[in-house]
Amino acid sequence: MSTGNEAPATWLSQDAHDRLQAELDEHIANRPAIAAEINARREEGDLRENGGYHAAREEQGKAEGRIRYLQELLRTAKVGEAPTADAVSPGMVVTIYFDDDTDDTETFLLGSREIAATTDLTVYSPESALGKAILGGRPGQTCTYTAPSGADIKVTVVSFEPFSG
């Protein structure tokens, strides 16, 4: 039984993993250039009024944050096909219909924003209101969630299948 403390596994296709690894390698390779830019701007004088210095420091902070994020994602991600599940879980392509209108359907990927770059499907996070409502759902199961607007929305799971990238 899940205690609710474990984060769902992030599944990446080999292509997505390789693309993220290349981005990480590029950020790491760019570290000396950013450091050189900071040093060059520092030598321009008074740091309190040096916009170039502060911009370079901000760029460095963003790059280091992205490096840490990518390192952790790649360290914990599972590469390959997500295992077949008997209920809606992250990494699934899900079809739902809204209210009781079986003609008002939407098909989307339940996953992380990193996966969004590898597909034309709309991607909803498992942490979103809709994602939380349908996690663990099975075909025919109806769930209700509260939209950011405050409206209660009823959806029924039609089908789901593992995302193949």
Coordinates of N, CA and C in Angstrom, one line a residue:
M1 N 0.9 -1.2 0.0 CA 0.0 0.0 0.0 C 0.9 1.2 0.0
S2 N 0.6 2.2 -0.8 CA 1.3 3.4 -0.9 C 1.0 4.3 0.3
T3 N 2.1 4.9 0.8 CA 1.9 5.9 1.9 C 1.6 7.3 1.4
G4 N 1.7 7.5 0.1 CA 1.4 8.8 -0.4 C 2.7 9.7 -0.4
N5 N 3.8 9.2 0.2 CA 5.0 10.0 0.2 C 5.9 9.7 -1.0
E6 N 5.7 8.7 -1.7 CA 6.6 8.4 -2.8 C 6.1 9.2 -4.0
A7 N 7.1 9.8 -4.7 CA 6.8 10.5 -5.9 C 6.6 9.5 -7.0
P8 N 5.6 9.7 -7.9 CA 5.5 8.8 -9.0 C 6.7 8.8 -9.9
A9 N 7.1 7.7 -10.4 CA 8.2 7.6 -11.3 C 8.0 8.4 -12.5
T10 N 9.1 9.1 -13.0 CA 9.1 9.8 -14.2 C 9.7 8.9 -15.3
W11 N 8.9 8.6 -16.3 CA 9.3 7.7 -17.4 C 9.7 8.6 -18.5
L12 N 10.9 8.4 -19.1 CA 11.3 9.1 -20.3 C 11.7 8.1 -21.4
S13 N 11.3 8.5 -22.6 CA 11.8 7.7 -23.7 C 13.3 7.9 -23.8
Q14 N 13.9 7.0 -24.5 CA 15.4 7.1 -24.7 C 15.7 8.5 -25.4
D15 N 14.9 8.8 -26.4 CA 15.1 10.1 -27.1 C 15.0 11.3 -26.1
A16 N 14.0 11.3 -25.3 CA 13.8 12.4 -24.3 C 14.9 12.5 -23.3
H17 N 15.4 11.3 -22.9 CA 16.5 11.2 -21.9 C 17.8 11.8 -22.6
D18 N 18.0 11.4 -23.8 CA 19.2 11.8 -24.5 C 19.2 13.3 -24.8
R19 N 18.0 13.9 -25.1 CA 17.8 15.3 -25.3 C 18.1 16.1 -24.1
L20 N 17.6 15.6 -22.9 CA 17.8 16.3 -21.7 C 19.2 16.2 -21.2
Q21 N 19.9 15.0 -21.5 CA 21.3 14.8 -21.1 C 22.1 15.8 -21.9
A22 N 21.8 16.0 -23.2 CA 22.5 16.9 -24.1 C 22.4 18.4 -23.6
E23 N 21.2 18.7 -23.1 CA 20.9 20.0 -22.6 C 21.8 20.2 -21.3
L24 N 21.8 19.2 -20.4 CA 22.6 19.3 -19.2 C 24.1 19.5 -19.6
D25 N 24.6 18.7 -20.5 CA 26.0 18.8 -20.9 C 26.3 20.2 -21.4
E26 N 25.4 20.7 -22.2 CA 25.6 22.1 -22.8 C 25.7 23.1 -21.7
H27 N 24.7 23.0 -20.7 CA 24.8 24.0 -19.5 C 26.1 23.9 -18.8
I28 N 26.5 22.6 -18.5 CA 27.8 22.4 -17.8 C 29.0 23.0 -18.6
A29 N 29.0 22.7 -19.9 CA 30.1 23.2 -20.7 C 30.1 24.8 -20.8
N30 N 28.9 25.4 -20.6 CA 28.8 26.8 -20.7 C 29.2 27.5 -19.4
R31 N 29.4 26.8 -18.3 CA 29.8 27.4 -17.0 C 31.0 28.3 -17.1
P32 N 32.1 27.9 -17.7 CA 33.3 28.8 -17.8 C 33.0 30.1 -18.5
A33 N 32.2 30.1 -19.5 CA 31.8 31.3 -20.3 C 31.0 32.3 -19.4
I34 N 30.1 31.7 -18.6 CA 29.3 32.6 -17.7 C 30.2 33.2 -16.6
A35 N 31.1 32.3 -16.1 CA 32.0 32.8 -15.1 C 32.9 33.9 -15.6
A36 N 33.4 33.8 -16.9 CA 34.2 34.8 -17.5 C 33.5 36.1 -17.7
E37 N 32.2 36.0 -18.1 CA 31.3 37.1 -18.3 C 31.2 37.9 -16.9
I38 N 31.0 37.1 -15.9 CA 30.8 37.8 -14.5 C 32.1 38.5 -14.2
N39 N 33.3 37.8 -14.4 CA 34.5 38.5 -14.0 C 34.8 39.7 -14.9
A40 N 34.5 39.7 -16.2 CA 34.6 40.8 -17.0 C 33.8 42.0 -16.6
R41 N 32.5 41.7 -16.2 CA 31.6 42.8 -15.7 C 32.1 43.3 -14.4
R42 N 32.6 42.4 -13.5 CA 33.0 42.8 -12.2 C 34.2 43.9 -12.3
E43 N 35.0 43.7 -13.3 CA 36.1 44.6 -13.5 C 35.7 46.0 -14.0
E44 N 34.5 46.1 -14.4 CA 34.0 47.4 -14.9 C 33.8 48.5 -13.8
G45 N 33.8 48.0 -12.6 CA 33.8 49.0 -11.5 C 32.7 48.7 -10.5
D46 N 32.0 49.8 -10.0 CA 31.0 49.8 -9.0 C 29.9 48.7 -9.3
L47 N 29.8 47.7 -8.4 CA 28.9 46.6 -8.7 C 27.5 47.0 -8.4
R48 N 27.3 48.0 -7.6 CA 25.9 48.4 -7.3 C 25.2 49.0 -8.5
E49 N 25.9 49.6 -9.4 CA 25.3 50.2 -10.6 C 25.7 49.5 -11.8
N50 N 26.1 48.3 -11.8 CA 26.6 47.5 -12.9 C 25.5 46.5 -13.4
G51 N 24.7 47.0 -14.3 CA 23.6 46.1 -14.8 C 24.1 44.9 -15.5
G52 N 25.2 45.0 -16.2 CA 25.8 43.8 -16.9 C 26.2 42.7 -15.9
Y53 N 26.8 43.2 -14.8 CA 27.2 42.2 -13.8 C 26.0 41.5 -13.2
H54 N 25.0 42.3 -12.8 CA 23.8 41.7 -12.2 C 23.1 40.7 -13.2
A55 N 23.0 41.1 -14.5 CA 22.4 40.2 -15.5 C 23.2 38.9 -15.6
A56 N 24.5 39.0 -15.6 CA 25.3 37.8 -15.7 C 25.2 36.9 -14.5
R57 N 25.1 37.5 -13.3 CA 24.8 36.7 -12.1 C 23.5 36.1 -12.1
E58 N 22.5 36.8 -12.6 CA 21.1 36.2 -12.7 C 21.1 35.0 -13.7
E59 N 21.8 35.2 -14.8 CA 21.9 34.1 -15.8 C 22.6 32.9 -15.2
Q60 N 23.6 33.1 -14.4 CA 24.3 32.1 -13.8 C 23.4 31.3 -12.8
G61 N 22.6 32.1 -12.1 CA 21.7 31.4 -11.1 C 20.7 30.6 -11.8
K62 N 20.1 31.1 -12.9 CA 19.1 30.3 -13.7 C 19.7 29.1 -14.2
A63 N 21.0 29.2 -14.8 CA 21.6 28.0 -15.4 C 21.9 27.0 -14.3
E64 N 22.4 27.4 -13.2 CA 22.7 26.5 -12.1 C 21.5 25.8 -11.6
G65 N 20.4 26.5 -11.5 CA 19.1 25.9 -11.1 C 18.6 24.8 -12.1
R66 N 18.8 25.1 -13.4 CA 18.4 24.2 -14.4 C 19.3 23.0 -14.4
I67 N 20.6 23.2 -14.1 CA 21.6 22.1 -14.0 C 21.1 21.1 -12.9
R68 N 20.9 21.7 -11.7 CA 20.4 20.9 -10.6 C 19.2 20.1 -10.9
Y69 N 18.2 20.8 -11.5 CA 16.9 20.2 -11.8 C 17.2 19.0 -12.8
L70 N 17.9 19.2 -13.9 CA 18.2 18.2 -14.9 C 18.9 17.0 -14.2
Q71 N 19.9 17.3 -13.4 CA 20.7 16.2 -12.8 C 19.8 15.4 -11.9
E72 N 18.9 16.0 -11.2 CA 18.0 15.2 -10.3 C 17.0 14.4 -11.2
L73 N 16.4 15.0 -12.2 CA 15.5 14.4 -13.1 C 16.1 13.2 -13.7
L74 N 17.3 13.3 -14.3 CA 18.0 12.2 -15.0 C 18.5 11.2 -14.0
R75 N 18.8 11.6 -12.8 CA 19.2 10.6 -11.8 C 18.0 9.7 -11.4
T76 N 16.8 10.2 -11.3 CA 15.7 9.4 -10.8 C 14.8 8.9 -11.9
A77 N 14.9 9.4 -13.1 CA 14.0 9.0 -14.2 C 14.2 7.5 -14.6
K78 N 13.2 6.9 -15.0 CA 13.3 5.6 -15.6 C 13.2 5.7 -17.1
V79 N 14.1 5.0 -17.8 CA 14.1 5.2 -19.2 C 13.5 3.9 -19.9
G80 N 12.7 4.2 -20.8 CA 12.0 3.0 -21.5 C 10.5 3.2 -21.5
E81 N 9.9 2.1 -21.7 CA 8.4 2.1 -21.7 C 7.9 2.0 -20.3
A82 N 6.9 2.8 -20.0 CA 6.3 2.7 -18.6 C 5.6 1.4 -18.5
P83 N 5.6 0.7 -17.4 CA 4.9 -0.5 -17.2 C 3.4 -0.4 -17.5
T84 N 2.8 -1.4 -18.0 CA 1.4 -1.4 -18.2 C 0.7 -1.4 -16.8
A85 N -0.3 -0.5 -16.7 CA -1.0 -0.4 -15.4 C -2.5 -0.7 -15.6
D86 N -3.1 -1.0 -14.5 CA -4.6 -1.3 -14.6 C -5.4 -0.1 -14.2
A87 N -4.7 1.0 -14.0 CA -5.4 2.3 -13.6 C -4.6 3.4 -14.1
V88 N -5.2 4.6 -14.2 CA -4.6 5.8 -14.7 C -3.4 6.1 -13.8
S89 N -2.2 6.4 -14.5 CA -1.0 6.7 -13.7 C -0.2 7.7 -14.6
P90 N 0.8 8.3 -14.0 CA 1.6 9.2 -14.8 C 2.3 8.4 -16.0
G91 N 2.4 9.1 -17.1 CA 2.9 8.5 -18.3 C 1.9 7.9 -19.2
M92 N 0.6 8.1 -18.9 CA -0.5 7.5 -19.7 C -1.1 8.6 -20.6
V93 N -1.6 8.1 -21.7 CA -2.4 8.9 -22.6 C -3.9 8.6 -22.2
V94 N -4.6 9.6 -21.7 CA -5.9 9.4 -21.1 C -7.0 10.1 -22.0
T95 N -8.1 9.4 -22.2 CA -9.3 10.0 -22.8 C -10.4 10.1 -21.8
I96 N -11.0 11.3 -21.7 CA -12.1 11.5 -20.7 C -13.2 12.2 -21.5
Y97 N -14.4 12.1 -20.8 CA -15.5 13.0 -21.3 C -16.0 13.8 -20.2
F98 N -16.5 15.0 -20.5 CA -16.9 16.0 -19.5 C -18.4 15.8 -19.2
D99 N -18.8 16.1 -17.9 CA -20.1 16.0 -17.4 C -20.7 14.6 -17.9
D100 N -21.9 14.6 -18.5 CA -22.4 13.3 -19.0 C -22.5 13.3 -20.5
D101 N -21.7 14.2 -21.1 CA -21.7 14.4 -22.6 C -20.6 13.5 -23.2
T102 N -20.9 12.3 -23.7 CA -19.9 11.4 -24.3 C -19.3 12.0 -25.6
D103 N -19.9 13.0 -26.1 CA -19.3 13.7 -27.3 C -18.3 14.7 -27.0
D104 N -18.2 15.2 -25.7 CA -17.3 16.2 -25.3 C -16.1 15.5 -24.6
T105 N -15.2 15.0 -25.5 CA -14.1 14.2 -25.0 C -12.8 15.0 -25.2
E106 N -11.8 14.6 -24.4 CA -10.4 15.2 -24.5 C -9.5 14.1 -24.3
T107 N -8.4 14.0 -25.1 CA -7.3 13.1 -24.9 C -6.1 13.9 -24.6
F108 N -5.3 13.4 -23.6 CA -4.2 14.2 -23.2 C -3.2 13.2 -22.5
L109 N -2.0 13.7 -22.3 CA -0.9 12.9 -21.6 C -0.9 13.4 -20.2
L110 N -0.9 12.5 -19.3 CA -0.7 12.8 -17.9 C 0.8 12.6 -17.6
G111 N 1.5 13.7 -17.4 CA 3.0 13.6 -17.3 C 3.6 14.9 -16.9
S112 N 4.9 15.0 -17.0 CA 5.7 16.2 -16.7 C 5.8 17.1 -17.9
R113 N 6.2 18.3 -17.6 CA 6.3 19.3 -18.7 C 7.5 18.9 -19.6
E114 N 8.5 18.2 -19.1 CA 9.6 17.8 -20.0 C 9.2 16.9 -21.1
I115 N 8.1 16.1 -20.8 CA 7.6 15.2 -21.8 C 6.9 16.0 -22.9
A116 N 6.3 17.1 -22.5 CA 5.5 17.9 -23.4 C 6.3 18.3 -24.7
A117 N 7.6 18.4 -24.6 CA 8.4 18.8 -25.8 C 8.5 17.6 -26.8
T118 N 8.1 16.4 -26.4 CA 8.2 15.2 -27.3 C 6.9 14.8 -27.9
T119 N 5.8 15.6 -27.7 CA 4.5 15.2 -28.2 C 3.7 16.5 -28.6
D120 N 2.7 16.2 -29.4 CA 1.7 17.3 -29.8 C 0.5 17.2 -28.8
L121 N 0.4 16.2 -28.0 CA -0.7 16.1 -27.1 C -0.6 17.2 -26.0
T122 N -1.8 17.6 -25.5 CA -1.8 18.4 -24.4 C -1.3 17.6 -23.2
V123 N -0.5 18.2 -22.3 CA 0.0 17.5 -21.2 C -0.5 18.1 -19.9
Y124 N -1.1 17.3 -19.0 CA -1.5 17.7 -17.7 C -0.6 17.1 -16.7
S125 N -0.3 17.8 -15.7 CA 0.6 17.3 -14.6 C -0.3 16.4 -13.7
P126 N 0.3 15.3 -13.1 CA -0.4 14.5 -12.2 C -0.7 15.3 -10.9
E127 N 0.0 16.4 -10.7 CA -0.3 17.3 -9.5 C -1.4 18.3 -9.8
S128 N -1.9 18.4 -11.0 CA -3.0 19.4 -11.4 C -4.3 18.9 -10.8
A129 N -5.3 19.7 -10.7 CA -6.5 19.3 -10.1 C -7.1 18.1 -10.9
L130 N -7.1 18.2 -12.2 CA -7.6 17.1 -13.1 C -6.7 15.9 -12.9
G131 N -5.4 16.0 -12.9 CA -4.5 14.9 -12.7 C -4.8 14.2 -11.4
K132 N -4.9 14.9 -10.3 CA -5.2 14.3 -9.0 C -6.5 13.5 -9.0
A133 N -7.5 14.1 -9.7 CA -8.8 13.5 -9.7 C -8.9 12.2 -10.4
I134 N -8.1 12.1 -11.5 CA -8.2 10.8 -12.3 C -7.1 9.8 -12.0
L135 N -6.1 10.2 -11.2 CA -5.1 9.2 -10.8 C -5.7 8.0 -10.2
G136 N -5.4 6.8 -10.6 CA -6.0 5.6 -10.1 C -7.3 5.2 -10.7
G137 N -7.8 6.1 -11.6 CA -9.1 5.9 -12.2 C -9.1 4.7 -13.2
R138 N -10.2 4.2 -13.5 CA -10.4 3.1 -14.5 C -11.5 3.5 -15.5
P139 N -11.5 2.9 -16.7 CA -12.5 3.2 -17.6 C -13.9 3.1 -17.0
G140 N -14.7 4.1 -17.3 CA -16.1 4.2 -16.7 C -16.2 4.9 -15.4
Q141 N -15.1 5.1 -14.7 CA -15.1 5.8 -13.4 C -15.3 7.3 -13.6
T142 N -16.2 7.9 -12.8 CA -16.4 9.3 -12.9 C -15.8 10.0 -11.6
C143 N -15.2 11.1 -11.9 CA -14.5 11.9 -10.8 C -14.9 13.3 -10.9
T144 N -14.9 14.0 -9.8 CA -15.2 15.5 -9.8 C -14.0 16.2 -9.2
Y145 N -13.7 17.3 -9.8 CA -12.6 18.1 -9.3 C -13.0 19.6 -9.4
T146 N -12.3 20.4 -8.7 CA -12.6 21.9 -8.7 C -11.6 22.6 -9.6
A147 N -12.1 23.2 -10.6 CA -11.2 24.0 -11.5 C -10.7 25.2 -10.8
P148 N -9.6 25.8 -11.4 CA -9.1 27.1 -10.8 C -10.1 28.2 -10.7
S149 N -11.1 28.1 -11.6 CA -12.2 29.1 -11.5 C -13.2 28.9 -10.4
G150 N -13.0 27.8 -9.7 CA -13.9 27.4 -8.6 C -15.1 26.5 -9.0
A151 N -15.2 26.3 -10.3 CA -16.3 25.4 -10.7 C -16.0 24.0 -10.5
D152 N -17.0 23.2 -10.1 CA -16.8 21.8 -10.0 C -17.0 21.1 -11.4
I153 N -16.1 20.3 -11.8 CA -16.1 19.7 -13.1 C -16.2 18.2 -12.9
K154 N -17.1 17.6 -13.6 CA -17.2 16.1 -13.6 C -16.7 15.5 -14.8
V155 N -15.8 14.5 -14.7 CA -15.2 13.9 -15.9 C -15.3 12.4 -15.7
T156 N -15.4 11.7 -16.8 CA -15.4 10.2 -16.8 C -14.3 9.7 -17.6
V157 N -13.5 8.7 -17.0 CA -12.4 8.1 -17.8 C -13.0 7.2 -18.8
V158 N -12.6 7.4 -20.1 CA -13.0 6.5 -21.2 C -12.0 5.4 -21.4
S159 N -10.7 5.8 -21.5 CA -9.6 4.9 -21.7 C -8.3 5.5 -21.4
F160 N -7.3 4.6 -21.3 CA -5.9 5.1 -21.1 C -5.0 4.0 -21.6
E161 N -3.8 4.5 -22.0 CA -2.8 3.6 -22.5 C -1.4 4.2 -22.2
P162 N -0.3 3.4 -22.1 CA 1.0 4.0 -21.9 C 1.4 4.9 -23.1
F163 N 2.0 6.0 -22.8 CA 2.5 6.9 -23.8 C 3.8 6.3 -24.4
S164 N 3.8 6.3 -25.8 CA 4.9 5.7 -26.5 C 5.9 6.7 -27.0
G165 N 5.6 8.0 -26.8 CA 6.6 9.0 -27.2 C 6.5 9.2 -28.7

